[in-house]
CSV table of C-alpha atoms in Angstrom, one decimal:
chain,number,residue,atom,x,y,z
X,1,MET,CA,146.2,139.8,75.2
X,2,ALA,CA,149.0,137.7,76.7
X,3,GLU,CA,149.5,134.0,77.2
X,4,ILE,CA,151.3,132.6,80.2
X,5,VAL,CA,152.9,129.2,79.7
X,6,MET,CA,154.2,126.4,82.0
X,7,PRO,CA,157.7,127.7,82.9
X,8,GLN,CA,160.9,125.7,82.8
X,9,LEU,CA,161.3,125.1,86.5
X,10,GLY,CA,164.6,123.3,86.3
X,11,GLU,CA,167.1,121.9,83.9
X,12,SER,CA,165.7,118.4,84.1
X,13,VAL,CA,162.0,119.3,84.5
X,14,THR,CA,159.8,118.6,81.5
X,15,GLU,CA,156.3,118.9,83.0
X,16,GLY,CA,154.4,120.2,85.9
X,17,THR,CA,151.1,119.6,87.7
X,18,ILE,CA,148.9,122.6,88.5
X,19,THR,CA,147.9,122.1,92.1
X,20,LYS,CA,146.3,125.4,92.9
X,21,TRP,CA,145.2,128.6,91.1
X,22,PHE,CA,145.4,131.8,93.2
X,23,LYS,CA,143.3,133.8,90.7
X,24,GLN,CA,140.1,133.0,88.8
X,25,VAL,CA,138.7,134.1,85.5
X,26,GLY,CA,137.7,137.8,85.6
X,27,GLU,CA,140.1,138.7,88.4
X,28,HIS,CA,143.0,141.1,88.0
X,29,ILE,CA,146.6,140.0,88.7
X,30,ALA,CA,149.6,142.3,89.1
X,31,GLU,CA,153.0,141.5,87.7
X,32,ASP,CA,155.0,139.3,90.1
X,33,GLU,CA,151.9,138.4,92.1
X,34,THR,CA,151.5,134.7,92.8
X,35,LEU,CA,149.4,133.2,90.1
X,36,PHE,CA,149.5,129.4,90.6
X,37,GLU,CA,151.2,126.6,92.4
X,38,VAL,CA,152.9,123.9,90.4
X,39,SER,CA,154.2,120.5,91.5
X,40,THR,CA,157.0,118.7,89.7
X,41,ASP,CA,158.7,115.4,90.4
X,42,LYS,CA,161.2,117.4,92.5
X,43,VAL,CA,159.5,120.3,94.3
X,44,ASP,CA,156.3,122.3,94.7
X,45,SER,CA,156.6,126.0,93.8
X,46,GLU,CA,154.5,129.1,93.7
X,47,VAL,CA,154.8,130.8,90.4
X,48,PRO,CA,154.4,134.6,90.0
X,49,SER,CA,152.7,136.1,87.0
X,50,PRO,CA,155.2,137.5,84.5
X,51,ALA,CA,152.7,140.2,83.4
X,52,ALA,CA,149.7,142.2,84.7
X,53,GLY,CA,146.2,141.9,83.4
X,54,TYR,CA,142.7,140.4,83.8
X,55,ILE,CA,142.3,136.6,83.7
X,56,SER,CA,140.2,135.9,80.6
X,57,GLU,CA,140.8,132.2,80.4
X,58,ILE,CA,142.3,129.4,82.4
X,59,ARG,CA,143.1,126.5,80.1
X,60,VAL,CA,144.6,124.0,82.5
X,61,PRO,CA,142.5,123.0,85.5
X,62,GLU,CA,143.9,122.1,88.9
X,63,GLY,CA,145.3,118.6,89.1
X,64,GLU,CA,146.3,118.4,85.4
X,65,THR,CA,149.8,117.7,84.3
X,66,VAL,CA,151.2,119.5,81.2
X,67,ASP,CA,154.5,119.9,79.4
X,68,VAL,CA,156.8,122.9,79.8
X,69,GLY,CA,155.7,125.6,77.3
X,70,THR,CA,152.0,124.7,77.5
X,71,VAL,CA,149.7,127.7,77.6
X,72,LEU,CA,148.1,127.8,81.0
X,73,VAL,CA,146.2,131.1,81.2
X,74,VAL,CA,145.3,134.0,78.9
X,75,LEU,CA,145.4,137.6,80.2
X,76,SER,CA,143.6,140.5,78.7
X,77,ASP,CA,144.1,144.3,79.2
X,78,GLU,CA,140.5,145.0,80.2
X,79,PRO,CA,138.0,143.2,82.4
X,80,ALA,CA,135.6,140.9,80.5
X,81,GLY,CA,132.3,142.8,80.1
X,82,GLY,CA,130.7,139.5,79.1
X,83,ASP,CA,131.4,136.3,77.5
X,84,ALA,CA,132.6,137.8,74.2
X,85,PRO,CA,136.3,138.0,74.9
X,86,ALA,CA,136.3,134.4,76.2
X,87,PRO,CA,135.1,132.8,73.0
X,88,GLU,CA,137.7,134.7,71.0
X,89,ALA,CA,140.4,133.4,73.4
X,90,ALA,CA,138.8,129.9,73.1
X,91,ALA,CA,139.1,129.9,69.4
X,92,PRO,CA,142.8,130.4,69.3
X,93,ALA,CA,143.0,127.8,72.0
X,94,ALA,CA,141.5,125.2,69.7
X,95,ALA,CA,144.0,126.1,66.9
X,96,PRO,CA,147.1,125.7,69.0
X,97,GLU,CA,145.7,122.4,70.3
X,98,ALA,CA,145.2,121.2,66.8
X,99,ALA,CA,148.6,122.3,65.8
X,100,ALA,CA,150.4,121.0,68.9
X,101,PRO,CA,149.1,117.4,68.8
X,102,PRO,CA,151.0,116.3,65.7
X,103,PRO,CA,152.2,113.5,68.0
X,104,PRO,CA,148.6,112.5,69.1
X,105,PRO,CA,147.5,112.0,65.5
X,106,GLU,CA,150.2,109.3,65.2
X,107,PRO,CA,148.7,107.3,68.0
X,108,VAL,CA,145.3,107.8,66.5
X,109,PRO,CA,146.2,105.8,63.4
X,110,VAL,CA,147.4,103.1,65.7
X,111,ALA,CA,143.9,102.8,67.2
X,112,PRO,CA,142.4,102.2,63.7
X,113,ALA,CA,145.1,99.6,63.3
X,114,ALA,CA,142.8,97.3,65.3
X,115,PRO,CA,139.7,98.0,63.1
X,116,PRO,CA,141.7,97.1,60.0
X,117,ALA,CA,141.3,93.6,61.3
X,118,ALA,CA,137.6,94.1,60.3
X,119,PRO,CA,138.5,94.4,56.7
X,120,ALA,CA,138.9,90.7,56.9
X,121,ASP,CA,137.3,90.8,53.5
X,122,GLN,CA,140.9,90.8,52.4
X,123,ALA,CA,141.6,87.8,54.5
X,124,PRO,CA,143.6,86.2,51.7
X,125,ALA,CA,146.0,89.1,52.0
X,126,PRO,CA,147.1,89.1,55.7
X,127,ALA,CA,150.2,91.0,54.5
X,128,PRO,CA,148.5,94.3,55.3
X,129,ALA,CA,148.3,93.4,58.9
X,130,PRO,CA,152.0,92.9,59.3
X,131,ALA,CA,152.4,96.0,57.2
X,132,GLU,CA,150.8,97.9,60.1
X,133,ALA,CA,153.3,96.5,62.5
X,134,PRO,CA,156.1,98.7,61.3
X,135,GLU,CA,154.0,101.6,62.5
X,136,ALA,CA,154.8,100.4,66.0
X,137,PRO,CA,158.3,101.9,66.1
X,138,PRO,CA,157.0,105.4,65.2
X,139,SER,CA,154.4,104.9,67.9
X,140,ASP,CA,157.0,104.1,70.4
X,141,GLU,CA,159.1,107.1,69.4
X,142,THR,CA,156.1,109.3,69.8
X,143,ALA,CA,155.4,107.8,73.2
X,144,GLY,CA,159.0,108.4,74.1
X,145,ARG,CA,158.8,112.0,73.3
X,146,LEU,CA,155.7,112.4,75.4
X,147,LEU,CA,157.0,110.6,78.5
X,148,SER,CA,158.3,112.6,81.5
X,149,PRO,CA,161.4,111.3,83.2
X,150,LEU,CA,159.3,110.0,86.1
X,151,VAL,CA,156.8,108.2,83.8
X,152,ARG,CA,159.6,106.8,81.7
X,153,ARG,CA,161.4,105.4,84.8
X,154,LEU,CA,158.2,103.8,86.1
X,155,ILE,CA,157.6,102.1,82.7
X,156,GLU,CA,161.2,100.8,82.6
X,157,GLU,CA,161.2,99.6,86.2
X,158,ASN,CA,158.0,97.6,85.6
X,159,SER,CA,159.0,96.4,82.1
X,160,LEU,CA,155.9,97.9,80.5
X,161,ASP,CA,155.3,98.7,76.8
X,162,PRO,CA,154.4,102.4,76.4
X,163,ALA,CA,152.5,101.5,73.2
X,164,ALA,CA,150.2,99.3,75.3
X,165,ILE,CA,149.3,102.1,77.8
X,166,THR,CA,146.4,104.4,77.0
X,167,GLY,CA,147.4,108.0,77.8
X,168,THR,CA,144.7,110.2,79.4
X,169,GLY,CA,146.9,113.4,79.5
X,170,VAL,CA,146.9,116.3,77.2
X,171,GLY,CA,147.2,115.2,73.6
X,172,GLY,CA,147.1,111.5,74.6
X,173,ARG,CA,150.3,111.8,76.7
X,174,ILE,CA,150.9,109.1,79.3
X,175,THR,CA,150.6,110.3,82.9
X,176,ARG,CA,151.9,108.8,86.1
X,177,GLU,CA,148.4,107.7,87.0
X,178,ASP,CA,148.1,105.9,83.7
X,179,VAL,CA,151.2,103.9,84.4
X,180,LEU,CA,150.2,103.1,88.0
X,181,ASN,CA,146.8,101.9,86.8
X,182,THR,CA,148.5,99.7,84.3
X,183,ILE,CA,150.7,98.3,87.0
X,184,ASP,CA,147.7,97.6,89.2
X,185,ALA,CA,145.9,95.9,86.3
X,186,LYS,CA,149.0,93.8,85.5
X,187,SER,CA,149.3,92.8,89.2
X,188,ALA,CA,145.6,91.8,89.3
X,189,ALA,CA,146.1,89.7,86.2
X,190,ALA,CA,149.3,88.2,87.5
X,191,PRO,CA,148.0,84.6,87.4
X,192,ALA,CA,147.5,84.9,83.7
X,193,ALA,CA,150.9,86.5,83.1
X,194,PRO,CA,152.9,83.3,83.2
X,195,VAL,CA,150.5,81.9,80.5
X,196,ALA,CA,151.2,84.9,78.3
X,197,ALA,CA,154.9,84.7,79.0
X,198,ALA,CA,155.1,81.0,78.1
X,199,PRO,CA,154.8,81.5,74.4
X,200,ALA,CA,157.9,83.6,74.5
X,201,PRO,CA,160.8,82.4,72.4
X,202,ALA,CA,162.5,80.8,75.4
X,203,ALA,CA,159.6,79.0,77.1
X,204,ALA,CA,161.6,77.7,80.1
X,205,PRO,CA,163.4,80.9,81.0
X,206,ALA,CA,160.3,83.0,80.6
X,207,PRO,CA,158.4,81.4,83.5
X,208,ALA,CA,161.6,81.4,85.6
X,209,THR,CA,162.1,85.1,85.0
X,210,ALA,CA,158.6,86.3,85.1
X,211,PRO,CA,157.5,85.1,88.5
X,212,THR,CA,160.6,86.5,90.2
X,213,PRO,CA,160.1,90.2,89.3
X,214,ALA,CA,156.3,89.9,89.5
X,215,ALA,CA,156.4,88.3,92.9
X,216,ALA,CA,157.4,91.4,94.8
X,217,PRO,CA,155.0,93.8,93.1
X,218,VAL,CA,152.2,91.4,93.4
X,219,ALA,CA,152.8,90.9,97.1
X,220,ALA,CA,152.8,94.6,97.6
X,221,ALA,CA,149.8,95.3,95.3
X,222,ALA,CA,147.8,92.2,96.0
X,223,ALA,CA,146.5,93.5,99.3
X,224,PRO,CA,143.3,95.5,98.6
X,225,ALA,CA,143.6,99.2,99.4
X,226,PRO,CA,141.7,100.0,102.6
X,227,SER,CA,138.6,102.1,102.2
X,228,ALA,CA,137.5,104.9,104.5
X,229,GLN,CA,135.1,104.0,107.3
X,230,ALA,CA,132.4,106.1,108.9
X,231,GLY,CA,134.0,108.9,110.8
X,232,ASP,CA,137.3,108.7,108.9
X,233,THR,CA,138.9,111.8,107.4
X,234,VAL,CA,140.3,111.3,103.9
X,235,VAL,CA,143.5,113.2,103.2
X,236,PRO,CA,144.8,112.9,99.6
X,237,LEU,CA,148.6,112.2,99.5
X,238,SER,CA,150.4,115.3,98.2
X,239,ASN,CA,152.8,115.1,95.2
X,240,ILE,CA,155.7,115.4,97.6
X,241,ARG,CA,154.4,112.6,99.8
X,242,LEU,CA,154.1,110.3,96.8
X,243,ARG,CA,157.5,111.2,95.3
X,244,THR,CA,159.2,110.7,98.7
X,245,GLY,CA,157.6,107.3,99.2
X,246,GLU,CA,158.7,106.2,95.7
X,247,HIS,CA,162.2,107.5,96.3
X,248,MET,CA,162.6,105.9,99.7
X,249,VAL,CA,161.3,102.5,98.5
X,250,ARG,CA,163.7,102.6,95.6
X,251,SER,CA,166.6,103.6,97.9
X,252,LEU,CA,166.0,100.6,100.3
X,253,ALA,CA,165.9,98.3,97.3
X,254,THR,CA,169.1,99.8,95.8
X,255,SER,CA,171.5,100.2,98.8
X,256,PRO,CA,172.3,97.6,101.5
X,257,HIS,CA,171.7,100.0,104.4
X,258,VAL,CA,173.8,99.8,107.6
X,259,ILE,CA,173.8,102.3,110.5
X,260,THR,CA,176.6,103.5,112.7
X,261,ALA,CA,175.9,105.8,115.7
X,262,ILE,CA,178.1,107.7,118.1
X,263,ASP,CA,177.6,110.1,121.0
X,264,VAL,CA,179.1,113.6,120.9
X,265,ASP,CA,180.0,115.9,123.7
X,266,TYR,CA,179.0,119.4,122.4
X,267,GLU,CA,180.4,121.4,125.2
X,268,ALA,CA,183.1,122.9,123.0
X,269,VAL,CA,180.4,124.0,120.6
X,270,GLU,CA,178.2,125.2,123.4
X,271,ARG,CA,181.0,127.3,124.9
X,272,ALA,CA,181.3,129.2,121.6
X,273,ARG,CA,177.6,129.3,120.8
X,274,ARG,CA,176.1,130.4,124.1
X,275,PRO,CA,178.0,133.8,124.5
X,276,GLN,CA,177.3,134.8,120.9
X,277,ARG,CA,173.7,133.6,120.4
X,278,GLU,CA,172.1,137.0,120.8
X,279,GLN,CA,174.7,138.9,118.8
X,280,PHE,CA,174.6,136.3,116.1
X,281,LYS,CA,170.8,136.5,115.8
X,282,SER,CA,170.9,140.3,115.8
X,283,GLU,CA,173.5,140.3,113.0
X,284,GLU,CA,172.1,137.5,110.8
X,285,GLY,CA,168.4,137.5,111.6
X,286,PHE,CA,168.2,133.8,112.6
X,287,SER,CA,169.2,131.7,115.5
X,288,LEU,CA,172.6,129.9,115.7
X,289,THR,CA,171.8,126.2,116.1
X,290,TYR,CA,174.0,123.1,116.3
X,291,LEU,CA,173.4,122.2,112.7
X,292,PRO,CA,176.0,124.6,111.1
X,293,PHE,CA,178.6,123.2,113.5
X,294,ILE,CA,177.7,119.7,112.6
X,295,SER,CA,177.7,120.5,108.9
X,296,ARG,CA,181.1,122.1,109.1
X,297,ALA,CA,182.5,119.1,110.9
X,298,VAL,CA,181.0,116.7,108.4
X,299,VAL,CA,182.4,118.6,105.4
X,300,ASP,CA,185.9,118.6,106.9
X,301,ALA,CA,185.7,114.9,107.8
X,302,LEU,CA,184.6,114.0,104.3
X,303,ASP,CA,187.8,115.5,103.0
X,304,GLU,CA,189.6,112.7,104.9
X,305,PHE,CA,187.0,110.0,104.1
X,306,PRO,CA,186.0,110.8,100.5
X,307,HIS,CA,184.4,107.4,99.8
X,308,LEU,CA,181.4,108.7,101.7
X,309,ASN,CA,181.1,111.6,99.4
X,310,ALA,CA,180.4,109.4,96.4
X,311,THR,CA,178.0,107.6,94.2
X,312,VAL,CA,177.9,103.9,93.2
X,313,GLY,CA,178.2,103.6,89.4
X,314,ASN,CA,178.3,100.5,87.2
X,315,GLY,CA,180.7,98.4,89.1
X,316,GLU,CA,182.6,101.4,90.3
X,317,LEU,CA,182.6,104.1,93.0
X,318,LEU,CA,182.4,107.6,91.7
X,319,VAL,CA,184.1,109.8,94.3
X,320,HIS,CA,183.1,113.5,94.1
X,321,ASN,CA,185.8,116.2,94.4
X,322,SER,CA,183.4,118.8,95.8
X,323,VAL,CA,181.0,118.4,98.7
X,324,ASN,CA,177.5,119.5,97.8
X,325,LEU,CA,175.7,119.2,101.1
X,326,ALA,CA,172.0,118.5,101.1
X,327,ILE,CA,170.0,119.5,104.2
X,328,ALA,CA,166.7,117.7,104.8
X,329,VAL,CA,164.0,120.3,105.5
X,330,ASP,CA,160.6,119.6,107.1
X,331,LEU,CA,157.8,121.4,105.3
X,332,ASN,CA,155.6,122.1,108.3
X,333,TYR,CA,154.9,118.3,108.7
X,334,GLU,CA,153.5,118.2,105.1
X,335,GLY,CA,156.6,116.7,103.4
X,336,LEU,CA,160.3,116.7,103.2
X,337,LEU,CA,162.8,118.3,100.8
X,338,ALA,CA,166.6,118.3,100.8
X,339,PRO,CA,167.9,121.5,99.2
X,340,VAL,CA,171.7,121.6,98.4
X,341,ILE,CA,174.5,123.8,99.6
X,342,GLN,CA,176.7,123.7,96.5
X,343,GLY,CA,180.5,123.7,97.2
X,344,ALA,CA,180.0,123.4,101.0
X,345,ASP,CA,183.7,122.4,101.3
X,346,GLY,CA,184.6,125.9,100.4
X,347,LYS,CA,182.5,127.6,103.0
X,348,ARG,CA,183.1,128.4,106.7
X,349,LEU,CA,180.6,128.0,109.5
X,350,ARG,CA,178.9,131.4,109.2
X,351,ALA,CA,178.4,131.0,105.4
X,352,ILE,CA,177.0,127.5,105.9
X,353,ALA,CA,174.6,128.8,108.6
X,354,ARG,CA,173.3,131.5,106.2
X,355,GLU,CA,172.7,129.0,103.4
X,356,VAL,CA,171.0,126.5,105.7
X,357,SER,CA,168.6,129.2,107.0
X,358,ASP,CA,167.9,130.6,103.5
X,359,LEU,CA,167.3,127.2,101.8
X,360,ALA,CA,165.0,126.1,104.7
X,361,ALA,CA,163.0,129.3,104.6
X,362,ARG,CA,162.5,129.2,100.8
X,363,ALA,CA,161.7,125.4,100.9
X,364,ARG,CA,158.9,126.1,103.4
X,365,THR,CA,157.5,129.0,101.4
X,366,LYS,CA,157.7,127.1,98.1
X,367,LYS,CA,160.3,129.4,96.6
X,368,LEU,CA,162.9,126.8,95.7
X,369,SER,CA,163.7,125.9,92.1
X,370,PRO,CA,164.1,122.2,91.2
X,371,ASP,CA,167.8,122.9,90.4
X,372,GLU,CA,168.4,123.7,94.1
X,373,LEU,CA,167.5,120.1,94.9
X,374,ASN,CA,169.9,118.6,92.4
X,375,GLY,CA,173.6,117.6,92.7
X,376,GLY,CA,173.8,116.7,96.4
X,377,THR,CA,176.7,114.4,97.3
X,378,PHE,CA,175.9,113.9,101.1
X,379,THR,CA,172.9,114.6,103.2
X,380,ILE,CA,172.3,115.7,106.8
X,381,SER,CA,168.8,115.1,108.4
X,382,ASN,CA,168.3,117.1,111.6
X,383,SER,CA,165.7,115.9,114.0
X,384,GLY,CA,167.6,117.3,117.0
X,385,SER,CA,165.2,120.1,117.8
X,386,TYR,CA,162.5,117.5,118.7
X,387,GLY,CA,164.8,115.8,121.2
X,388,THR,CA,165.1,112.5,119.4
X,389,LEU,CA,167.5,109.9,120.7
X,390,LEU,CA,168.4,108.1,117.5
X,391,VAL,CA,167.0,108.2,113.9
X,392,ALA,CA,168.1,105.8,111.2
X,393,PRO,CA,167.5,107.7,108.0
X,394,ILE,CA,167.1,106.3,104.5
X,395,ILE,CA,169.9,107.2,102.0
X,396,ASN,CA,169.1,110.0,99.6
X,397,GLN,CA,169.9,108.3,96.3
X,398,PRO,CA,172.2,108.3,94.4
X,399,GLN,CA,174.4,109.2,97.4
X,400,VAL,CA,176.0,106.5,99.6
X,401,ALA,CA,175.4,108.0,103.1
X,402,ILE,CA,173.1,110.3,105.2
X,403,LEU,CA,173.8,111.6,108.7
X,404,SER,CA,171.1,112.1,111.3
X,405,SER,CA,171.7,114.7,114.1
X,406,ASP,CA,169.6,114.0,117.2
X,407,GLY,CA,168.6,115.8,120.3
X,408,VAL,CA,171.3,117.5,122.5
X,409,LYS,CA,170.6,117.4,126.2
X,410,ARG,CA,172.5,118.4,129.4
X,411,ARG,CA,173.8,115.2,130.9
X,412,PRO,CA,176.4,114.2,133.5
X,413,VAL,CA,179.6,113.0,131.8
X,414,VAL,CA,183.1,112.0,132.9
X,415,VAL,CA,185.5,114.9,132.3
X,416,GLU,CA,189.2,114.2,132.0
X,417,ALA,CA,191.6,117.0,133.0
X,418,ALA,CA,194.9,117.7,131.3
X,419,ASP,CA,196.7,116.0,134.2
X,420,GLY,CA,194.6,112.8,133.7
X,421,THR,CA,192.4,113.2,136.7
X,422,GLU,CA,188.7,112.7,136.2
X,423,SER,CA,185.6,114.4,137.5
X,424,ILE,CA,181.8,114.5,136.8
X,425,GLY,CA,180.6,117.5,134.8
X,426,ILE,CA,177.3,118.6,133.2
X,427,HIS,CA,177.7,118.8,129.4
X,428,SER,CA,175.6,119.1,126.3
X,429,VAL,CA,175.5,115.6,124.7
X,430,GLY,CA,173.8,114.1,121.7
X,431,ASN,CA,173.9,111.3,119.2
X,432,LEU,CA,174.9,111.3,115.5
X,433,THR,CA,173.7,108.4,113.3
X,434,LEU,CA,175.1,107.5,109.9
X,435,SER,CA,173.2,105.3,107.4
X,436,TRP,CA,175.6,104.1,104.8
X,437,ASP,CA,175.7,101.9,101.7
X,438,HIS,CA,177.6,98.7,102.3
X,439,ARG,CA,178.5,98.6,98.6
X,440,ALA,CA,180.7,101.7,99.0
X,441,ILE,CA,182.4,101.1,102.3
X,442,ASP,CA,182.7,98.8,105.3
X,443,GLY,CA,182.0,99.3,109.0
X,444,ALA,CA,185.5,100.3,109.9
X,445,TYR,CA,185.5,103.1,107.4
X,446,ALA,CA,182.1,104.4,108.6
X,447,ALA,CA,183.2,104.2,112.3
X,448,ALA,CA,186.5,106.0,111.6
X,449,PHE,CA,184.5,108.8,109.8
X,450,MET,CA,182.1,109.2,112.7
X,451,GLN,CA,185.0,109.3,115.2
X,452,ARG,CA,186.6,112.1,113.1
X,453,VAL,CA,183.3,114.1,113.1
X,454,LYS,CA,183.1,113.6,116.8
X,455,GLU,CA,186.7,114.7,117.3
X,456,ILE,CA,186.2,117.9,115.3
X,457,LEU,CA,183.1,118.9,117.2
X,458,GLU,CA,184.6,118.2,120.6
X,459,THR,CA,188.1,119.8,120.1
X,460,ARG,CA,187.9,122.6,117.5
X,461,ASP,CA,188.2,126.3,118.6
X,462,TRP,CA,184.7,127.2,117.4
X,463,ALA,CA,184.8,130.6,119.0
X,464,ALA,CA,187.7,131.5,116.7
X,465,GLU,CA,185.8,130.3,113.6
X,466,LEU,CA,182.7,132.4,114.6
């Protein structure tokens, strides 16, 4: 008999949502065979079984979110001949659950705290009621221990009281859905909010403060959610879609976005790339695209314009000494991830190309670990393969800039010879667009950076680097 638990899928990951089971009760699974798919607030991953055996019990259904270390499935050495083994596995299941929820029992006493109002027989002694109040701190502490980073952030951003939210997760834990439901309820009751806020110690400031934060959420949440009409197909938003939406909205609210675009003549790149495409693919196993060249040029330019390889802190700009280059990867139109090339400033073109290919392939097959999505200091989004003209991407927080590389096409351009004479030539030309945070830099700095990236791409001896 073996128990398989929710693995630690990253340094900062504390919980995961089971999105799919690849095996069912009674089926056999081999060691390292994919057992389930888990979704965290960073990435979706397929998790292999650490042991072989027959599935005798699945304790966490699809769609449920549990903490790291929670028992997910029980394996047995022999196939279940009947229901006998299952009950035995079920019994221990109850025991750990009873032992694990020491936290839940604390919230439970809080619930009875309301009924104690019934013992109004002791009305003359209202002291007991206040005595219950001190229980609130422990309750909050308990709630704090049960909150995932995502849930905690949502609670803080919306100024909610965790003790006032009823948790529907395992052991009474508060889930993301619980918080969103509370926010919706709070928005729906917005008209009453000012009344409740009025009794606050500072009556005048309360109304002045409350309406302002409430106004934006109410405006966004006030509109009733559309319902499906006859003939519509309902497609549930995936975890990655939801997380991406939350991240992008937060980014737009955080950074004053500005874009700077420039056109680049890729003929120098093309002269090095075209003759070596076949040999490169034969040696490396993947095609040589423009992206590694652009990445290499960006990394070198960041060395000269370090304020774009930075994070805005509390009244200060935190300039990073190493370039950890994040590359946005499309997941077959089902989402977007930005895995990170750590220490890209210490890698040459071919090494960068290998990492881009490897990270993209593993992102699409759900083989990335959450840690491979952390620590990025600058991001490149590549829509060029679709022939786009110009894309204005949203900054990948907490970075201060993101570069979009767009379609490269053969176009007529003015070519200047060494002697100054000009002629018309057919070159490969495309745009690069930078979205940047106006808190970190100004337009001149962004323009100078883009000019330097352009210069590197147009003048470097790329054949020598390959």
